Each structure stands twice: as structure tokens, then as C-alpha cells.
CSV table of C-alpha atoms in Angstrom, one decimal:
chain,number,residue,atom,x,y,z
A,17,PHE,CA,0.0,0.0,0.0
A,18,LYS,CA,1.1,3.5,-0.7
A,19,LEU,CA,1.0,6.2,1.9
A,20,GLU,CA,-1.9,8.0,0.1
A,21,HIS,CA,-4.0,4.9,0.3
A,22,ILE,CA,-3.5,4.6,4.0
A,23,VAL,CA,-4.5,8.3,4.4
A,24,VAL,CA,-7.6,7.9,2.3
A,25,GLY,CA,-8.5,4.7,4.3
A,26,LEU,CA,-8.2,6.6,7.6
A,27,ARG,CA,-10.4,9.4,6.3
A,28,VAL,CA,-13.1,7.0,5.3
A,29,SER,CA,-13.0,5.2,8.6
A,30,SER,CA,-13.2,8.5,10.4
A,31,SER,CA,-16.2,9.6,8.4
A,32,ARG,CA,-18.0,6.4,9.2
A,33,LEU,CA,-17.4,6.9,12.9
A,34,HIS,CA,-18.8,10.4,12.7
A,35,SER,CA,-21.8,9.1,10.8
A,36,GLN,CA,-22.9,6.6,13.5
A,37,PRO,CA,-26.1,7.5,15.2
A,38,LYS,CA,-25.6,9.4,18.4
A,39,MET,CA,-26.6,7.9,21.7
A,40,ALA,CA,-29.5,9.4,23.5
A,41,GLU,CA,-28.4,12.3,25.6
A,42,MET,CA,-28.7,11.9,29.3
A,43,PRO,CA,-31.3,14.2,30.9
A,44,ALA,CA,-29.8,17.2,32.8
A,45,ALA,CA,-29.1,16.4,36.4
A,46,LYS,CA,-31.6,17.9,38.9
A,47,PRO,CA,-30.0,20.5,41.1
A,48,GLN,CA,-29.1,19.0,44.5
A,49,ARG,CA,-30.4,20.4,47.7
A,50,THR,CA,-28.0,22.7,49.5
A,51,SER,CA,-26.0,20.6,51.9
A,52,LEU,CA,-25.3,21.5,55.5
A,53,ALA,CA,-21.7,22.1,54.6
A,54,ASP,CA,-22.7,24.6,51.9
A,55,GLU,CA,-25.0,26.3,54.3
A,56,LYS,CA,-22.3,26.6,56.9
A,57,CYS,CA,-19.8,27.9,54.3
A,58,SER,CA,-22.3,30.6,53.3
A,59,LEU,CA,-23.0,31.5,56.9
A,60,VAL,CA,-19.3,31.8,57.7
A,61,ALA,CA,-18.7,34.0,54.7
A,62,ARG,CA,-21.5,36.4,55.7
A,63,LEU,CA,-20.2,36.5,59.3
A,64,LEU,CA,-16.6,37.2,58.3
A,65,ALA,CA,-17.8,39.9,55.9
A,66,ALA,CA,-19.8,41.6,58.7
A,67,LYS,CA,-16.7,41.4,61.0
A,68,GLU,CA,-14.5,42.9,58.3
A,69,ALA,CA,-17.0,45.7,57.7
A,70,SER,CA,-17.1,46.5,61.5
A,71,GLY,CA,-13.3,47.0,61.6
A,72,LYS,CA,-13.2,45.0,64.8
A,73,THR,CA,-10.5,42.4,65.6
A,74,PHE,CA,-11.3,39.1,67.3
A,75,ASP,CA,-9.5,40.4,70.4
A,76,GLN,CA,-11.8,43.4,70.5
A,77,ILE,CA,-14.9,41.3,70.0
A,78,ALA,CA,-13.8,38.8,72.6
A,79,GLU,CA,-13.2,41.6,75.2
A,80,ALA,CA,-16.7,43.0,74.5
A,81,LEU,CA,-18.3,39.6,74.9
A,82,GLY,CA,-16.1,38.5,77.9
A,83,LEU,CA,-14.8,35.5,75.9
A,84,THR,CA,-11.4,34.1,75.0
A,85,ASN,CA,-10.3,35.3,71.6
A,86,THR,CA,-10.4,31.8,70.1
A,87,ASN,CA,-14.0,31.3,71.4
A,88,ALA,CA,-15.0,34.6,69.8
A,89,ALA,CA,-13.3,33.6,66.6
A,90,ASN,CA,-15.0,30.2,66.6
A,91,LEU,CA,-18.4,32.0,66.7
A,92,PHE,CA,-17.6,33.5,63.3
A,93,TYR,CA,-16.5,30.1,61.9
A,94,ASN,CA,-19.7,28.5,63.3
A,95,GLN,CA,-17.7,26.2,65.5
A,96,ALA,CA,-19.2,27.5,68.8
A,97,GLN,CA,-22.7,28.4,69.9
A,98,LEU,CA,-23.6,32.0,70.5
A,99,LYS,CA,-25.3,32.2,73.9
A,100,SER,CA,-28.5,34.2,74.2
A,101,ASP,CA,-27.0,36.6,76.7
A,102,LYS,CA,-24.3,37.6,74.2
A,103,VAL,CA,-26.6,38.3,71.2
A,104,ALA,CA,-27.4,42.0,71.9
A,105,LYS,CA,-23.7,42.8,72.6
A,106,LEU,CA,-22.5,41.1,69.5
A,107,SER,CA,-25.2,42.8,67.4
A,108,GLN,CA,-24.0,46.1,68.8
A,109,ILE,CA,-20.3,45.6,68.1
A,110,VAL,CA,-20.8,43.9,64.7
A,111,PRO,CA,-24.0,45.5,63.5
A,112,GLY,CA,-23.7,43.9,60.0
A,113,ILE,CA,-24.8,40.5,61.3
A,114,SER,CA,-28.4,39.9,60.2
A,115,LYS,CA,-31.1,38.8,62.6
A,116,GLU,CA,-31.4,35.5,60.7
A,117,ASP,CA,-27.6,34.9,61.1
A,118,LEU,CA,-27.7,35.8,64.7
A,119,ALA,CA,-30.5,33.2,65.1
A,120,ALA,CA,-28.4,30.6,63.2
A,121,MET,CA,-25.4,31.3,65.5
A,122,GLN,CA,-27.6,30.3,68.5
A,123,ASN,CA,-28.2,26.8,67.1
A,124,CYS,CA,-26.1,23.9,68.2
A,125,PRO,CA,-23.4,24.0,65.5
A,126,MET,CA,-22.1,21.1,63.4
A,127,ARG,CA,-18.5,21.3,64.6
A,128,SER,CA,-16.4,20.1,61.7
A,129,PHE,CA,-13.5,21.1,59.6
A,130,ASP,CA,-12.4,20.9,56.0
A,131,PRO,CA,-9.3,18.7,55.7
A,132,ALA,CA,-8.0,21.2,53.1
A,133,ILE,CA,-7.2,23.7,55.9
A,134,LEU,CA,-4.2,21.4,56.8
A,135,GLN,CA,-2.6,22.6,53.5
A,136,ASP,CA,-2.2,26.1,55.0
A,137,PRO,CA,1.2,26.3,56.7
A,138,GLY,CA,-0.2,28.3,59.6
A,139,VAL,CA,-2.6,25.6,60.4
A,140,TYR,CA,-0.3,22.7,59.6
A,141,ARG,CA,2.4,24.0,61.9
A,142,PHE,CA,0.1,23.3,64.9
A,143,TYR,CA,-0.6,19.8,63.6
A,144,GLU,CA,3.1,19.2,63.2
A,145,ALA,CA,3.8,20.5,66.7
A,146,ILE,CA,1.2,18.2,68.3
A,147,THR,CA,2.4,15.1,66.3
A,148,HIS,CA,6.0,15.9,67.1
A,149,TYR,CA,5.5,16.6,70.8
A,150,GLY,CA,2.4,14.5,71.3
A,151,GLU,CA,4.1,11.5,73.1
A,152,ALA,CA,6.1,13.8,75.4
A,153,MET,CA,2.9,15.8,76.2
A,154,LYS,CA,1.0,12.6,77.0
A,155,ALA,CA,3.8,11.3,79.2
A,156,ILE,CA,4.0,14.5,81.2
A,157,ILE,CA,0.2,14.6,81.6
A,158,ASN,CA,0.3,11.0,82.9
A,159,GLU,CA,3.1,11.8,85.3
A,160,GLN,CA,1.4,14.9,86.7
A,161,CYS,CA,-2.3,13.8,86.6
A,162,GLY,CA,-2.4,10.1,86.1
A,163,ASP,CA,-4.1,7.9,83.5
A,164,GLY,CA,-6.4,10.2,81.5
A,165,ILE,CA,-6.7,12.9,78.9
A,166,MET,CA,-7.2,16.6,78.6
A,167,SER,CA,-10.8,17.7,77.8
A,168,ALA,CA,-11.4,19.7,74.7
A,169,VAL,CA,-15.0,20.5,75.8
A,170,ASP,CA,-14.3,21.8,79.3
A,171,PHE,CA,-11.5,23.8,77.7
A,172,PHE,CA,-10.1,27.3,77.3
A,173,MET,CA,-7.7,28.4,74.6
A,174,ASP,CA,-6.1,31.8,74.2
A,175,VAL,CA,-3.7,33.1,71.5
A,176,GLY,CA,-1.4,35.9,72.3
A,177,THR,CA,2.1,37.3,71.6
A,178,THR,CA,5.2,38.1,73.6
A,179,THR,CA,8.6,39.6,72.8
A,180,GLY,CA,11.6,37.4,72.8
A,181,LYS,CA,15.1,38.2,74.2
A,182,LYS,CA,16.2,39.3,70.8
A,183,GLY,CA,13.2,41.6,70.3
A,184,GLU,CA,11.4,39.2,68.0
A,185,LYS,CA,7.6,38.8,68.2
A,186,ARG,CA,6.6,35.3,69.4
A,187,VAL,CA,3.3,33.5,69.4
A,188,VAL,CA,1.9,32.1,72.7
A,189,VAL,CA,-0.9,29.6,72.6
A,190,THR,CA,-2.4,28.5,76.0
A,191,MET,CA,-4.6,25.4,76.2
A,192,ASN,CA,-6.4,24.9,79.5
A,193,GLY,CA,-8.5,21.7,79.6
A,194,LYS,CA,-10.0,19.8,82.5
A,195,PHE,CA,-8.2,16.5,83.3
A,196,LEU,CA,-10.5,13.5,82.5
A,197,PRO,CA,-9.3,10.3,84.2
A,198,TYR,CA,-10.0,7.0,82.5
A,199,LEU,CA,-12.7,5.2,84.4
A,200,GLU,CA,-12.2,1.7,85.8
A,201,GLN,CA,-15.3,-0.1,84.5
A,202,THR,CA,-16.4,-2.0,87.6
A,203,ALA,CA,-19.4,-4.3,87.0
A,204,ALA,CA,-21.2,-3.1,90.1
A,205,ASP,CA,-21.2,0.5,88.9
A,206,ASN,CA,-22.6,-0.3,85.4
A,207,THR,CA,-26.3,0.7,85.8
A,208,THR,CA,-27.2,-0.6,82.3
A,209,PRO,CA,-25.4,-3.8,81.5
A,210,ALA,CA,-25.9,-5.2,78.0
A,211,PRO,CA,-28.5,-8.1,77.7
A,212,ARG,CA,-27.2,-11.6,77.3
A,213,ASP,CA,-29.3,-14.0,75.2
């Protein structure tokens, strides 16, 4: 076969492929209902926009509400519940928050996180620090308190800064959690034992 014959053959094959009847097109997918994650993302975006418009820092908002700065920040990331006695004050210091969003902030939040935040160096550094120092931290807690863990519910966290000996700014993170001892599961204290068939 000559080269031109091969080219002509390819063109004929191609034209036959294009002439085949098309498969029936799939119907357009119905729009899905907005997920809780999408609703939370939209709420957080509105809250942060209102905070930006107010010109207030998380420290200023925390001081006005009588909260730690991380608790105040978590309100805006829908990771903490806004208590009813704080609503009026928050509305005053951040007036851009709508009544609907203030109501949403008072609901029990779905505490969660997007794994993608670990890609941010500022967040990942804390993850790295905990994994690097984790065993040492646990050992010291066990030595000082016994067999148990630190609560992250009965818990306070505060983020601040200090100045080092060389005049450099340094970050200070304080975690203050209640010690929770592991319970020895004595049968006599188990008020609802599982049934045995």
C-alpha cells in the first residue's frame, strides 16, 4: 500500500465513525439540595464579611463579649454556639450581622473542619507540633495527673504574643483543659449492662 491509500482509508474510517447515530443524551441532572456544609460555608462567609465591615478584631470582639479570643473567633466560623446573653452585645459591636444569622449562630453548630485547611502552613504547623511533641505531652500529663486525657470540651484556649530576648515577636498559645481520668469499669457501677441472650 502506498501512503496516500492509508491516508484515504483513515479518512473513510473517520467519516464512518462520525456518521454513526448518536446515543440518546442523558437528561440534565436535577439541582441537588444545598448541603449542611454549603449552608455553613455561606453563613461563615457572611459573618466574616460583617466582621470585616465592622473593623473590629477578634480580640476586641472577645473583650466586649467576655470570651477568650479563640472562642470569639469560633463564633464566626460556626464552631461555637452564641449564647443568648451575648446576642445583643454582638449585634452592637458587629452591626452587620443579620437577625437571621444571629439566630443561626444560636443553634447547636455542626462542629467540623475541611481537611484542606491542613494545607495552609499556619494551620499545619500546629498539627506538626502536636504530632512531634504528642508523646512527650501525654507522658507529662500522665506523670502529673495520672491515666487520663485533657478535655477539649471543658476547655479554654487563648492566643497571644510576647517579645523574645532578641526583640522578636513570638506566638503564645495557651490550652487549659479539664483533666479527665479513665474510668475503671467495675461491673457493680454499670447501671445498664448489656443483655445476654
